[in-house]
């Protein structure tokens, strides 16, 4: 794996065979987000303790990061077949990406009216950027990924991240003003363009690697594990050094700057989330290759191929339905997790049935129709 390799030299993956490990990883990302969002919605925050609370805490932010990285993997397919395509073909791809970006931006704004953690707006902005960057080199993609992370640090040092939030109710004040919308979208939203779009560029870099080669999968898996461990150890060590050994920061400031929690998403969280995503994706690809005829693997793959549908579906149908039944902030964590697993099981069953009759999920088909 050469990080600085140009786009042309990484165009070696045989795309005739779909890599269903990516789809399996998308299904796991959906499962993680369902677990987190059900617990946030159905359980009072101070009751999320014990080992079940640790499961939710582990998934929080990292499931979304996996989802975003996989979006970048999908985008890496753009222009891959012929990097030297004629200008007209390149322009057509740019126009398609632009339309899809606008579609996701609008869909995300609609979703924002009912769910403060919408991530589709980040996708929309990233698609609009990638319309002009899909032929960029690997070095540029990784540079952009790092740049979005560092830009967020600059923003959080300049502005108050908590200014508009009531974290107890997950309400964002002044959201539906121009200034509030832009601030929420770019900086202090539950999932904002800075730094989350950086994970999409990281995913594009990943999608260009020849993961069909076993040695590449092993190398990327251990790279991901190393990134995640380095982030966790770095968080502990740097917090101690800058708050006690060399106390130029107070403990609260040091804990915030070197945190691996998803809110606010500081650099060590992004490193941890990217590394964990890398390891999970490589693990899913390896399992899928070894168990290609497994009913479980293929059922998860079908679910992952409907990821956009289930992202919206678990909010509208899952959270909306349970809230209407009076379960909002009125359930135990164990109940919330069982409901999350039950919803995911239904999603898997529906996905298997759907894929037997249709090529694309409902929202996936709508996206293709609206942007063809």
mmCIF file of C-alpha atoms in Angstrom:
data_model
loop_
_atom_site.group_PDB
_atom_site.id
_atom_site.type_symbol
_atom_site.label_atom_id
_atom_site.label_comp_id
_atom_site.label_asym_id
_atom_site.label_seq_id
_atom_site.Cartn_x
_atom_site.Cartn_y
_atom_site.Cartn_z
ATOM 1 C CA UNK A 1 0.000 0.000 0.000
ATOM 2 C CA UNK A 2 1.681 3.163 -1.131
ATOM 3 C CA UNK A 3 -0.090 6.181 0.259
ATOM 4 C CA UNK A 4 1.356 8.523 -2.323
ATOM 5 C CA UNK A 5 0.625 6.349 -5.325
ATOM 6 C CA UNK A 6 -1.244 8.174 -8.063
ATOM 7 C CA UNK A 7 -4.741 7.300 -9.139
ATOM 8 C CA UNK A 8 -3.685 5.487 -12.287
ATOM 9 C CA UNK A 9 -1.427 2.978 -10.581
ATOM 10 C CA UNK A 10 -4.124 1.860 -8.133
ATOM 11 C CA UNK A 11 -6.671 1.025 -10.781
ATOM 12 C CA UNK A 12 -6.141 -2.708 -10.429
ATOM 13 C CA UNK A 13 -9.285 -4.065 -8.812
ATOM 14 C CA UNK A 14 -11.477 -6.291 -10.921
ATOM 15 C CA UNK A 15 -14.893 -4.665 -10.746
ATOM 16 C CA UNK A 16 -16.651 -7.468 -12.599
ATOM 17 C CA UNK A 17 -17.034 -9.184 -9.226
ATOM 18 C CA UNK A 18 -18.903 -7.226 -6.558
ATOM 19 C CA UNK A 19 -17.084 -7.130 -3.239
ATOM 20 C CA UNK A 20 -19.956 -8.079 -0.951
ATOM 21 C CA UNK A 21 -17.801 -7.516 2.121
ATOM 22 C CA UNK A 22 -18.471 -3.800 1.631
ATOM 23 C CA UNK A 23 -22.214 -4.507 1.728
ATOM 24 C CA UNK A 24 -21.841 -6.608 4.880
ATOM 25 C CA UNK A 25 -19.931 -3.745 6.516
ATOM 26 C CA UNK A 26 -22.739 -1.338 5.528
ATOM 27 C CA UNK A 27 -25.231 -3.616 7.258
ATOM 28 C CA UNK A 28 -23.107 -3.584 10.420
ATOM 29 C CA UNK A 29 -22.947 0.222 10.228
ATOM 30 C CA UNK A 30 -26.742 0.339 10.061
ATOM 31 C CA UNK A 31 -26.966 -2.028 13.048
ATOM 32 C CA UNK A 32 -24.594 0.159 15.062
ATOM 33 C CA UNK A 33 -26.540 3.322 14.254
ATOM 34 C CA UNK A 34 -29.847 1.637 15.124
ATOM 35 C CA UNK A 35 -28.425 0.635 18.514
ATOM 36 C CA UNK A 36 -27.126 4.139 19.240
ATOM 37 C CA UNK A 37 -30.182 6.017 18.023
ATOM 38 C CA UNK A 38 -32.682 3.747 19.766
ATOM 39 C CA UNK A 39 -30.797 4.151 23.051
ATOM 40 C CA UNK A 40 -30.545 7.939 22.657
ATOM 41 C CA UNK A 41 -34.242 8.241 21.914
ATOM 42 C CA UNK A 42 -35.778 5.698 24.262
ATOM 43 C CA UNK A 43 -33.526 5.904 27.328
ATOM 44 C CA UNK A 44 -32.729 8.791 29.679
ATOM 45 C CA UNK A 45 -29.006 9.503 29.284
ATOM 46 C CA UNK A 46 -28.108 9.028 32.961
ATOM 47 C CA UNK A 47 -29.463 5.467 32.815
ATOM 48 C CA UNK A 48 -27.020 4.370 30.111
ATOM 49 C CA UNK A 49 -24.493 2.652 32.361
ATOM 50 C CA UNK A 50 -23.077 -0.818 32.925
ATOM 51 C CA UNK A 51 -21.844 -3.160 30.225
ATOM 52 C CA UNK A 52 -24.830 -2.403 27.995
ATOM 53 C CA UNK A 53 -23.917 1.254 28.219
ATOM 54 C CA UNK A 54 -20.374 0.391 27.148
ATOM 55 C CA UNK A 55 -21.768 -1.279 23.993
ATOM 56 C CA UNK A 56 -23.697 1.868 23.127
ATOM 57 C CA UNK A 57 -20.715 4.089 23.940
ATOM 58 C CA UNK A 58 -18.482 1.974 21.699
ATOM 59 C CA UNK A 59 -20.913 2.231 18.787
ATOM 60 C CA UNK A 60 -21.602 5.937 19.233
ATOM 61 C CA UNK A 61 -19.989 7.869 16.414
ATOM 62 C CA UNK A 62 -18.011 4.865 15.199
ATOM 63 C CA UNK A 63 -20.988 3.251 13.455
ATOM 64 C CA UNK A 64 -21.659 6.543 11.685
ATOM 65 C CA UNK A 65 -17.969 6.793 10.786
ATOM 66 C CA UNK A 66 -18.088 3.315 9.236
ATOM 67 C CA UNK A 67 -21.156 4.386 7.246
ATOM 68 C CA UNK A 68 -19.374 7.508 5.978
ATOM 69 C CA UNK A 69 -16.142 5.698 5.062
ATOM 70 C CA UNK A 70 -18.166 3.185 3.049
ATOM 71 C CA UNK A 71 -19.825 6.051 1.191
ATOM 72 C CA UNK A 72 -16.369 7.133 0.133
ATOM 73 C CA UNK A 73 -15.568 3.592 -0.966
ATOM 74 C CA UNK A 74 -18.619 3.676 -3.222
ATOM 75 C CA UNK A 75 -17.586 7.019 -4.662
ATOM 76 C CA UNK A 76 -14.148 5.638 -5.512
ATOM 77 C CA UNK A 77 -15.804 3.654 -8.307
ATOM 78 C CA UNK A 78 -16.501 6.902 -10.150
ATOM 79 C CA UNK A 79 -14.012 7.245 -12.984
ATOM 80 C CA UNK A 80 -12.171 4.089 -11.974
ATOM 81 C CA UNK A 81 -12.787 2.158 -15.178
ATOM 82 C CA UNK A 82 -11.143 4.755 -17.373
ATOM 83 C CA UNK A 83 -9.167 7.530 -15.647
ATOM 84 C CA UNK A 84 -8.237 8.898 -19.088
ATOM 85 C CA UNK A 85 -11.850 9.262 -20.194
ATOM 86 C CA UNK A 86 -12.778 11.933 -22.691
ATOM 87 C CA UNK A 87 -13.868 15.354 -21.454
ATOM 88 C CA UNK A 88 -17.523 14.687 -22.282
ATOM 89 C CA UNK A 89 -17.569 11.506 -20.164
ATOM 90 C CA UNK A 90 -15.872 13.276 -17.267
ATOM 91 C CA UNK A 91 -18.363 16.126 -17.466
ATOM 92 C CA UNK A 92 -21.249 13.644 -17.454
ATOM 93 C CA UNK A 93 -19.918 12.038 -14.276
ATOM 94 C CA UNK A 94 -19.503 15.445 -12.660
ATOM 95 C CA UNK A 95 -23.090 16.332 -13.507
ATOM 96 C CA UNK A 96 -24.348 13.029 -12.072
ATOM 97 C CA UNK A 97 -22.407 13.565 -8.841
ATOM 98 C CA UNK A 98 -23.672 17.133 -8.607
ATOM 99 C CA UNK A 99 -27.290 16.029 -8.976
ATOM 100 C CA UNK A 100 -26.840 13.266 -6.410
ATOM 101 C CA UNK A 101 -25.200 15.719 -4.027
ATOM 102 C CA UNK A 102 -28.131 18.107 -4.326
ATOM 103 C CA UNK A 103 -30.597 15.225 -3.884
ATOM 104 C CA UNK A 104 -28.876 14.047 -0.685
ATOM 105 C CA UNK A 105 -28.577 17.602 0.615
ATOM 106 C CA UNK A 106 -32.323 18.153 0.213
ATOM 107 C CA UNK A 107 -33.142 14.717 1.650
ATOM 108 C CA UNK A 108 -30.865 15.478 4.597
ATOM 109 C CA UNK A 109 -32.594 18.811 5.260
ATOM 110 C CA UNK A 110 -35.946 17.034 5.273
ATOM 111 C CA UNK A 111 -34.554 14.393 7.626
ATOM 112 C CA UNK A 112 -33.175 17.156 9.865
ATOM 113 C CA UNK A 113 -36.717 18.268 10.659
ATOM 114 C CA UNK A 114 -37.234 15.050 12.630
ATOM 115 C CA UNK A 115 -33.707 13.877 13.479
ATOM 116 C CA UNK A 116 -30.911 16.208 14.697
ATOM 117 C CA UNK A 117 -28.220 13.645 13.878
ATOM 118 C CA UNK A 118 -28.759 13.695 10.102
ATOM 119 C CA UNK A 119 -25.643 12.780 8.144
ATOM 120 C CA UNK A 120 -26.992 12.919 4.595
ATOM 121 C CA UNK A 121 -26.249 16.651 4.332
ATOM 122 C CA UNK A 122 -22.569 15.824 4.836
ATOM 123 C CA UNK A 123 -22.878 13.335 1.985
ATOM 124 C CA UNK A 124 -24.485 15.999 -0.167
ATOM 125 C CA UNK A 125 -21.696 18.525 0.337
ATOM 126 C CA UNK A 126 -19.050 15.833 -0.164
ATOM 127 C CA UNK A 127 -20.648 14.729 -3.443
ATOM 128 C CA UNK A 128 -20.608 18.328 -4.680
ATOM 129 C CA UNK A 129 -16.891 18.568 -3.860
ATOM 130 C CA UNK A 130 -16.037 15.164 -5.273
ATOM 131 C CA UNK A 131 -17.715 16.101 -8.554
ATOM 132 C CA UNK A 132 -14.507 18.050 -9.169
ATOM 133 C CA UNK A 133 -12.103 15.799 -7.280
ATOM 134 C CA UNK A 134 -12.889 12.219 -8.289
ATOM 135 C CA UNK A 135 -9.735 12.066 -10.415
ATOM 136 C CA UNK A 136 -7.499 13.439 -7.670
ATOM 137 C CA UNK A 137 -4.452 11.441 -6.594
ATOM 138 C CA UNK A 138 -4.321 9.375 -3.420
ATOM 139 C CA UNK A 139 -2.057 11.973 -1.851
ATOM 140 C CA UNK A 140 -4.631 14.698 -2.472
ATOM 141 C CA UNK A 141 -7.455 12.563 -1.050
ATOM 142 C CA UNK A 142 -5.553 11.834 2.162
ATOM 143 C CA UNK A 143 -4.518 15.469 2.372
ATOM 144 C CA UNK A 144 -8.161 16.529 2.126
ATOM 145 C CA UNK A 145 -9.141 13.999 4.793
ATOM 146 C CA UNK A 146 -6.535 15.450 7.152
ATOM 147 C CA UNK A 147 -7.421 19.005 6.159
ATOM 148 C CA UNK A 148 -11.087 18.613 7.136
ATOM 149 C CA UNK A 149 -10.048 17.243 10.543
ATOM 150 C CA UNK A 150 -7.579 20.060 11.228
ATOM 151 C CA UNK A 151 -10.038 22.699 10.005
ATOM 152 C CA UNK A 152 -12.495 21.504 12.646
ATOM 153 C CA UNK A 153 -9.845 22.007 15.337
ATOM 154 C CA UNK A 154 -9.389 25.579 14.134
ATOM 155 C CA UNK A 155 -13.143 26.160 14.256
ATOM 156 C CA UNK A 156 -13.573 24.739 17.757
ATOM 157 C CA UNK A 157 -10.733 26.911 19.055
ATOM 158 C CA UNK A 158 -12.453 29.957 17.567
ATOM 159 C CA UNK A 159 -16.152 29.248 18.268
ATOM 160 C CA UNK A 160 -18.181 27.753 21.113
ATOM 161 C CA UNK A 161 -19.262 24.272 20.019
ATOM 162 C CA UNK A 162 -22.002 24.050 22.669
ATOM 163 C CA UNK A 163 -23.467 27.494 22.055
ATOM 164 C CA UNK A 164 -26.692 26.375 20.337
ATOM 165 C CA UNK A 165 -27.150 22.938 21.891
ATOM 166 C CA UNK A 166 -29.364 21.713 24.682
ATOM 167 C CA UNK A 167 -27.747 18.297 25.035
ATOM 168 C CA UNK A 168 -30.349 17.043 27.503
ATOM 169 C CA UNK A 169 -33.089 17.280 24.871
ATOM 170 C CA UNK A 170 -30.887 17.176 21.741
ATOM 171 C CA UNK A 171 -32.408 20.503 20.679
ATOM 172 C CA UNK A 172 -30.411 22.902 18.521
ATOM 173 C CA UNK A 173 -31.483 26.518 18.992
ATOM 174 C CA UNK A 174 -31.843 28.849 15.985
ATOM 175 C CA UNK A 175 -31.516 25.927 13.587
ATOM 176 C CA UNK A 176 -33.961 27.243 11.018
ATOM 177 C CA UNK A 177 -32.172 30.517 10.439
ATOM 178 C CA UNK A 178 -29.586 30.941 7.703
ATOM 179 C CA UNK A 179 -26.761 31.396 10.215
ATOM 180 C CA UNK A 180 -27.965 28.452 12.310
ATOM 181 C CA UNK A 181 -28.313 26.134 9.328
ATOM 182 C CA UNK A 182 -24.835 26.951 8.028
ATOM 183 C CA UNK A 183 -23.238 26.669 11.451
ATOM 184 C CA UNK A 184 -24.979 23.341 12.122
ATOM 185 C CA UNK A 185 -24.062 22.007 8.680
ATOM 186 C CA UNK A 186 -20.416 23.035 8.701
ATOM 187 C CA UNK A 187 -19.286 23.015 12.320
ATOM 188 C CA UNK A 188 -21.410 22.105 15.315
ATOM 189 C CA UNK A 189 -24.097 19.805 13.988
ATOM 190 C CA UNK A 190 -24.448 16.337 15.427
ATOM 191 C CA UNK A 191 -22.638 15.262 12.252
ATOM 192 C CA UNK A 192 -21.109 18.230 10.404
ATOM 193 C CA UNK A 193 -19.097 18.711 7.211
ATOM 194 C CA UNK A 194 -16.009 19.564 9.286
ATOM 195 C CA UNK A 195 -14.566 17.070 10.093
ATOM 196 C CA UNK A 196 -16.895 14.240 8.957
ATOM 197 C CA UNK A 197 -16.502 14.779 5.211
ATOM 198 C CA UNK A 198 -12.838 13.931 5.719
ATOM 199 C CA UNK A 199 -13.880 10.311 6.276
ATOM 200 C CA UNK A 200 -15.474 10.245 2.817
ATOM 201 C CA UNK A 201 -12.151 11.216 1.226
ATOM 202 C CA UNK A 202 -10.449 8.569 3.368
ATOM 203 C CA UNK A 203 -13.009 6.059 2.082
ATOM 204 C CA UNK A 204 -12.261 7.053 -1.509
ATOM 205 C CA UNK A 205 -8.596 6.328 -0.882
ATOM 206 C CA UNK A 206 -9.542 2.963 0.623
ATOM 207 C CA UNK A 207 -11.779 2.099 -2.319
ATOM 208 C CA UNK A 208 -8.785 2.401 -4.645
ATOM 209 C CA UNK A 209 -6.782 -0.263 -2.822
ATOM 210 C CA UNK A 210 -6.649 -3.772 -4.231
ATOM 211 C CA UNK A 211 -8.510 -5.416 -1.348
ATOM 212 C CA UNK A 212 -9.001 -8.586 -3.402
ATOM 213 C CA UNK A 213 -5.340 -9.352 -2.637
ATOM 214 C CA UNK A 214 -4.930 -11.141 0.696
ATOM 215 C CA UNK A 215 -1.697 -9.355 1.645
ATOM 216 C CA UNK A 216 -3.345 -5.967 1.072
ATOM 217 C CA UNK A 217 -6.290 -6.931 3.291
ATOM 218 C CA UNK A 218 -3.934 -8.061 6.064
ATOM 219 C CA UNK A 219 -1.871 -4.910 5.831
ATOM 220 C CA UNK A 220 -4.925 -2.647 5.933
ATOM 221 C CA UNK A 221 -6.490 -4.615 8.791
ATOM 222 C CA UNK A 222 -3.433 -4.227 11.000
ATOM 223 C CA UNK A 223 -3.026 -0.623 9.935
ATOM 224 C CA UNK A 224 -6.585 -0.004 11.142
ATOM 225 C CA UNK A 225 -5.962 -1.770 14.447
ATOM 226 C CA UNK A 226 -2.775 0.255 14.913
ATOM 227 C CA UNK A 227 -4.581 3.533 14.199
ATOM 228 C CA UNK A 228 -7.337 2.753 16.701
ATOM 229 C CA UNK A 229 -4.892 1.685 19.426
ATOM 230 C CA UNK A 230 -2.627 4.684 18.815
ATOM 231 C CA UNK A 231 -5.616 7.004 19.197
ATOM 232 C CA UNK A 232 -6.739 5.440 22.489
ATOM 233 C CA UNK A 233 -3.241 5.358 23.988
ATOM 234 C CA UNK A 234 -2.515 8.830 22.668
ATOM 235 C CA UNK A 235 -5.666 10.153 24.299
ATOM 236 C CA UNK A 236 -4.648 8.810 27.709
ATOM 237 C CA UNK A 237 -1.018 9.879 27.414
ATOM 238 C CA UNK A 238 -1.564 13.364 25.977
ATOM 239 C CA UNK A 239 -4.316 14.187 28.451
ATOM 240 C CA UNK A 240 -2.002 13.248 31.326
ATOM 241 C CA UNK A 241 1.009 15.097 29.943
ATOM 242 C CA UNK A 242 -0.739 18.384 29.172
ATOM 243 C CA UNK A 243 -2.872 18.462 32.326
ATOM 244 C CA UNK A 244 -0.375 17.140 34.925
ATOM 245 C CA UNK A 245 3.220 16.548 33.758
ATOM 246 C CA UNK A 246 3.350 19.791 31.750
ATOM 247 C CA UNK A 247 0.162 21.510 32.885
ATOM 248 C CA UNK A 248 -0.239 24.166 30.219
ATOM 249 C CA UNK A 249 -3.876 23.060 29.882
ATOM 250 C CA UNK A 250 -6.461 22.420 32.527
ATOM 251 C CA UNK A 251 -7.730 18.857 32.777
ATOM 252 C CA UNK A 252 -11.119 19.687 31.159
ATOM 253 C CA UNK A 253 -9.433 21.373 28.177
ATOM 254 C CA UNK A 254 -6.883 18.575 27.771
ATOM 255 C CA UNK A 255 -9.600 15.919 28.032
ATOM 256 C CA UNK A 256 -11.619 17.702 25.349
ATOM 257 C CA UNK A 257 -8.734 18.305 22.925
ATOM 258 C CA UNK A 258 -7.447 14.722 23.158
ATOM 259 C CA UNK A 259 -10.807 12.987 23.486
ATOM 260 C CA UNK A 260 -11.837 9.903 21.529
ATOM 261 C CA UNK A 261 -15.544 10.616 22.113
ATOM 262 C CA UNK A 262 -17.607 11.473 19.038
ATOM 263 C CA UNK A 263 -18.887 14.832 20.324
ATOM 264 C CA UNK A 264 -17.049 17.010 19.660
ATOM 265 C CA UNK A 265 -15.216 14.919 17.024
ATOM 266 C CA UNK A 266 -11.592 15.780 17.753
ATOM 267 C CA UNK A 267 -8.644 14.394 15.737
ATOM 268 C CA UNK A 268 -8.005 11.378 17.980
ATOM 269 C CA UNK A 269 -11.632 10.322 17.658
ATOM 270 C CA UNK A 270 -11.379 10.630 13.887
ATOM 271 C CA UNK A 271 -8.165 8.571 13.888
ATOM 272 C CA UNK A 272 -9.782 5.933 16.099
ATOM 273 C CA UNK A 273 -12.972 5.820 14.030
ATOM 274 C CA UNK A 274 -11.103 5.650 10.709
ATOM 275 C CA UNK A 275 -8.848 2.874 11.999
ATOM 276 C CA UNK A 276 -11.714 0.850 13.419
ATOM 277 C CA UNK A 277 -13.653 1.284 10.171
ATOM 278 C CA UNK A 278 -10.648 0.055 8.220
ATOM 279 C CA UNK A 279 -10.303 -3.052 10.398
ATOM 280 C CA UNK A 280 -14.031 -3.854 10.295
ATOM 281 C CA UNK A 281 -14.225 -3.472 6.515
ATOM 282 C CA UNK A 282 -11.221 -5.716 5.960
ATOM 283 C CA UNK A 283 -12.671 -8.262 8.375
ATOM 284 C CA UNK A 284 -16.006 -8.216 6.550
ATOM 285 C CA UNK A 285 -14.308 -8.712 3.192
ATOM 286 C CA UNK A 286 -12.280 -11.620 4.550
ATOM 287 C CA UNK A 287 -15.362 -13.278 6.093
ATOM 288 C CA UNK A 288 -17.382 -12.756 2.929
ATOM 289 C CA UNK A 289 -14.715 -14.376 0.787
ATOM 290 C CA UNK A 290 -14.464 -17.356 3.116
ATOM 291 C CA UNK A 291 -18.212 -17.727 3.654
ATOM 292 C CA UNK A 292 -19.535 -16.620 0.277
ATOM 293 C CA UNK A 293 -22.369 -19.166 0.357
ATOM 294 C CA UNK A 294 -23.402 -18.412 3.949
ATOM 295 C CA UNK A 295 -27.043 -17.383 4.337
ATOM 296 C CA UNK A 296 -26.085 -14.948 7.102
ATOM 297 C CA UNK A 297 -23.431 -13.229 4.980
ATOM 298 C CA UNK A 298 -25.721 -12.930 1.974
ATOM 299 C CA UNK A 299 -28.610 -11.665 4.105
ATOM 300 C CA UNK A 300 -26.376 -8.993 5.605
ATOM 301 C CA UNK A 301 -25.122 -8.104 2.124
ATOM 302 C CA UNK A 302 -28.701 -7.627 0.930
ATOM 303 C CA UNK A 303 -29.330 -5.330 3.892
ATOM 304 C CA UNK A 304 -26.207 -3.326 3.168
ATOM 305 C CA UNK A 305 -27.313 -2.813 -0.424
ATOM 306 C CA UNK A 306 -30.392 -1.028 0.967
ATOM 307 C CA UNK A 307 -28.351 1.102 3.367
ATOM 308 C CA UNK A 308 -29.833 4.468 2.339
ATOM 309 C CA UNK A 309 -33.364 3.090 2.673
ATOM 310 C CA UNK A 310 -32.680 1.690 6.134
ATOM 311 C CA UNK A 311 -30.867 4.828 7.292
ATOM 312 C CA UNK A 312 -34.049 6.825 6.706
ATOM 313 C CA UNK A 313 -36.268 3.867 7.575
ATOM 314 C CA UNK A 314 -34.882 3.337 11.075
ATOM 315 C CA UNK A 315 -35.565 7.004 11.858
ATOM 316 C CA UNK A 316 -39.013 7.358 10.307
ATOM 317 C CA UNK A 317 -40.386 3.863 10.903
ATOM 318 C CA UNK A 318 -38.309 2.687 13.857
ATOM 319 C CA UNK A 319 -37.872 5.748 16.054
ATOM 320 C CA UNK A 320 -41.070 7.374 14.814
ATOM 321 C CA UNK A 321 -43.136 4.292 15.505
ATOM 322 C CA UNK A 322 -41.693 3.676 18.971
ATOM 323 C CA UNK A 323 -42.056 7.337 19.944
ATOM 324 C CA UNK A 324 -45.722 7.262 18.902
ATOM 325 C CA UNK A 325 -46.189 4.286 21.253
ATOM 326 C CA UNK A 326 -45.056 6.414 24.191
ATOM 327 C CA UNK A 327 -41.583 4.909 24.607
ATOM 328 C CA UNK A 328 -39.654 8.195 24.191
ATOM 329 C CA UNK A 329 -37.225 8.529 27.135
ATOM 330 C CA UNK A 330 -39.374 5.952 28.903
ATOM 331 C CA UNK A 331 -37.540 2.630 28.465
ATOM 332 C CA UNK A 332 -34.664 0.722 29.996
ATOM 333 C CA UNK A 333 -31.423 0.373 28.078
ATOM 334 C CA UNK A 334 -31.947 -3.389 27.810
ATOM 335 C CA UNK A 335 -35.383 -2.813 26.259
ATOM 336 C CA UNK A 336 -33.969 -0.294 23.806
ATOM 337 C CA UNK A 337 -31.254 -2.711 22.711
ATOM 338 C CA UNK A 338 -33.715 -5.579 22.252
ATOM 339 C CA UNK A 339 -35.955 -3.307 20.185
ATOM 340 C CA UNK A 340 -32.933 -2.234 18.120
ATOM 341 C CA UNK A 341 -31.975 -5.845 17.440
ATOM 342 C CA UNK A 342 -35.581 -6.691 16.614
ATOM 343 C CA UNK A 343 -35.844 -3.803 14.161
ATOM 344 C CA UNK A 344 -32.584 -4.824 12.520
ATOM 345 C CA UNK A 345 -33.816 -8.421 12.218
ATOM 346 C CA UNK A 346 -36.956 -7.194 10.467
ATOM 347 C CA UNK A 347 -34.801 -5.025 8.204
ATOM 348 C CA UNK A 348 -32.673 -8.028 7.237
ATOM 349 C CA UNK A 349 -35.729 -10.142 6.446
ATOM 350 C CA UNK A 350 -37.333 -7.382 4.383
ATOM 351 C CA UNK A 351 -34.060 -6.757 2.539
ATOM 352 C CA UNK A 352 -33.711 -10.407 1.542
ATOM 353 C CA UNK A 353 -37.267 -10.438 0.201
ATOM 354 C CA UNK A 354 -36.812 -7.107 -1.588
ATOM 355 C CA UNK A 355 -33.594 -8.119 -3.337
ATOM 356 C CA UNK A 356 -35.301 -11.222 -4.702
ATOM 357 C CA UNK A 357 -37.792 -9.011 -6.534
ATOM 358 C CA UNK A 358 -35.974 -5.713 -7.213
ATOM 359 C CA UNK A 359 -32.465 -4.624 -8.100
ATOM 360 C CA UNK A 360 -32.350 -1.546 -5.865
ATOM 361 C CA UNK A 361 -33.903 -0.435 -2.604
ATOM 362 C CA UNK A 362 -36.753 2.120 -2.619
ATOM 363 C CA UNK A 363 -34.644 5.187 -1.840
ATOM 364 C CA UNK A 364 -31.712 3.888 -3.868
ATOM 365 C CA UNK A 365 -34.034 3.564 -6.875
ATOM 366 C CA UNK A 366 -35.452 7.042 -6.235
ATOM 367 C CA UNK A 367 -31.932 8.476 -6.105
ATOM 368 C CA UNK A 368 -31.049 6.851 -9.413
ATOM 369 C CA UNK A 369 -34.294 7.965 -11.050
ATOM 370 C CA UNK A 370 -34.016 11.555 -9.833
ATOM 371 C CA UNK A 371 -30.376 11.923 -10.910
ATOM 372 C CA UNK A 372 -30.142 9.824 -14.051
#
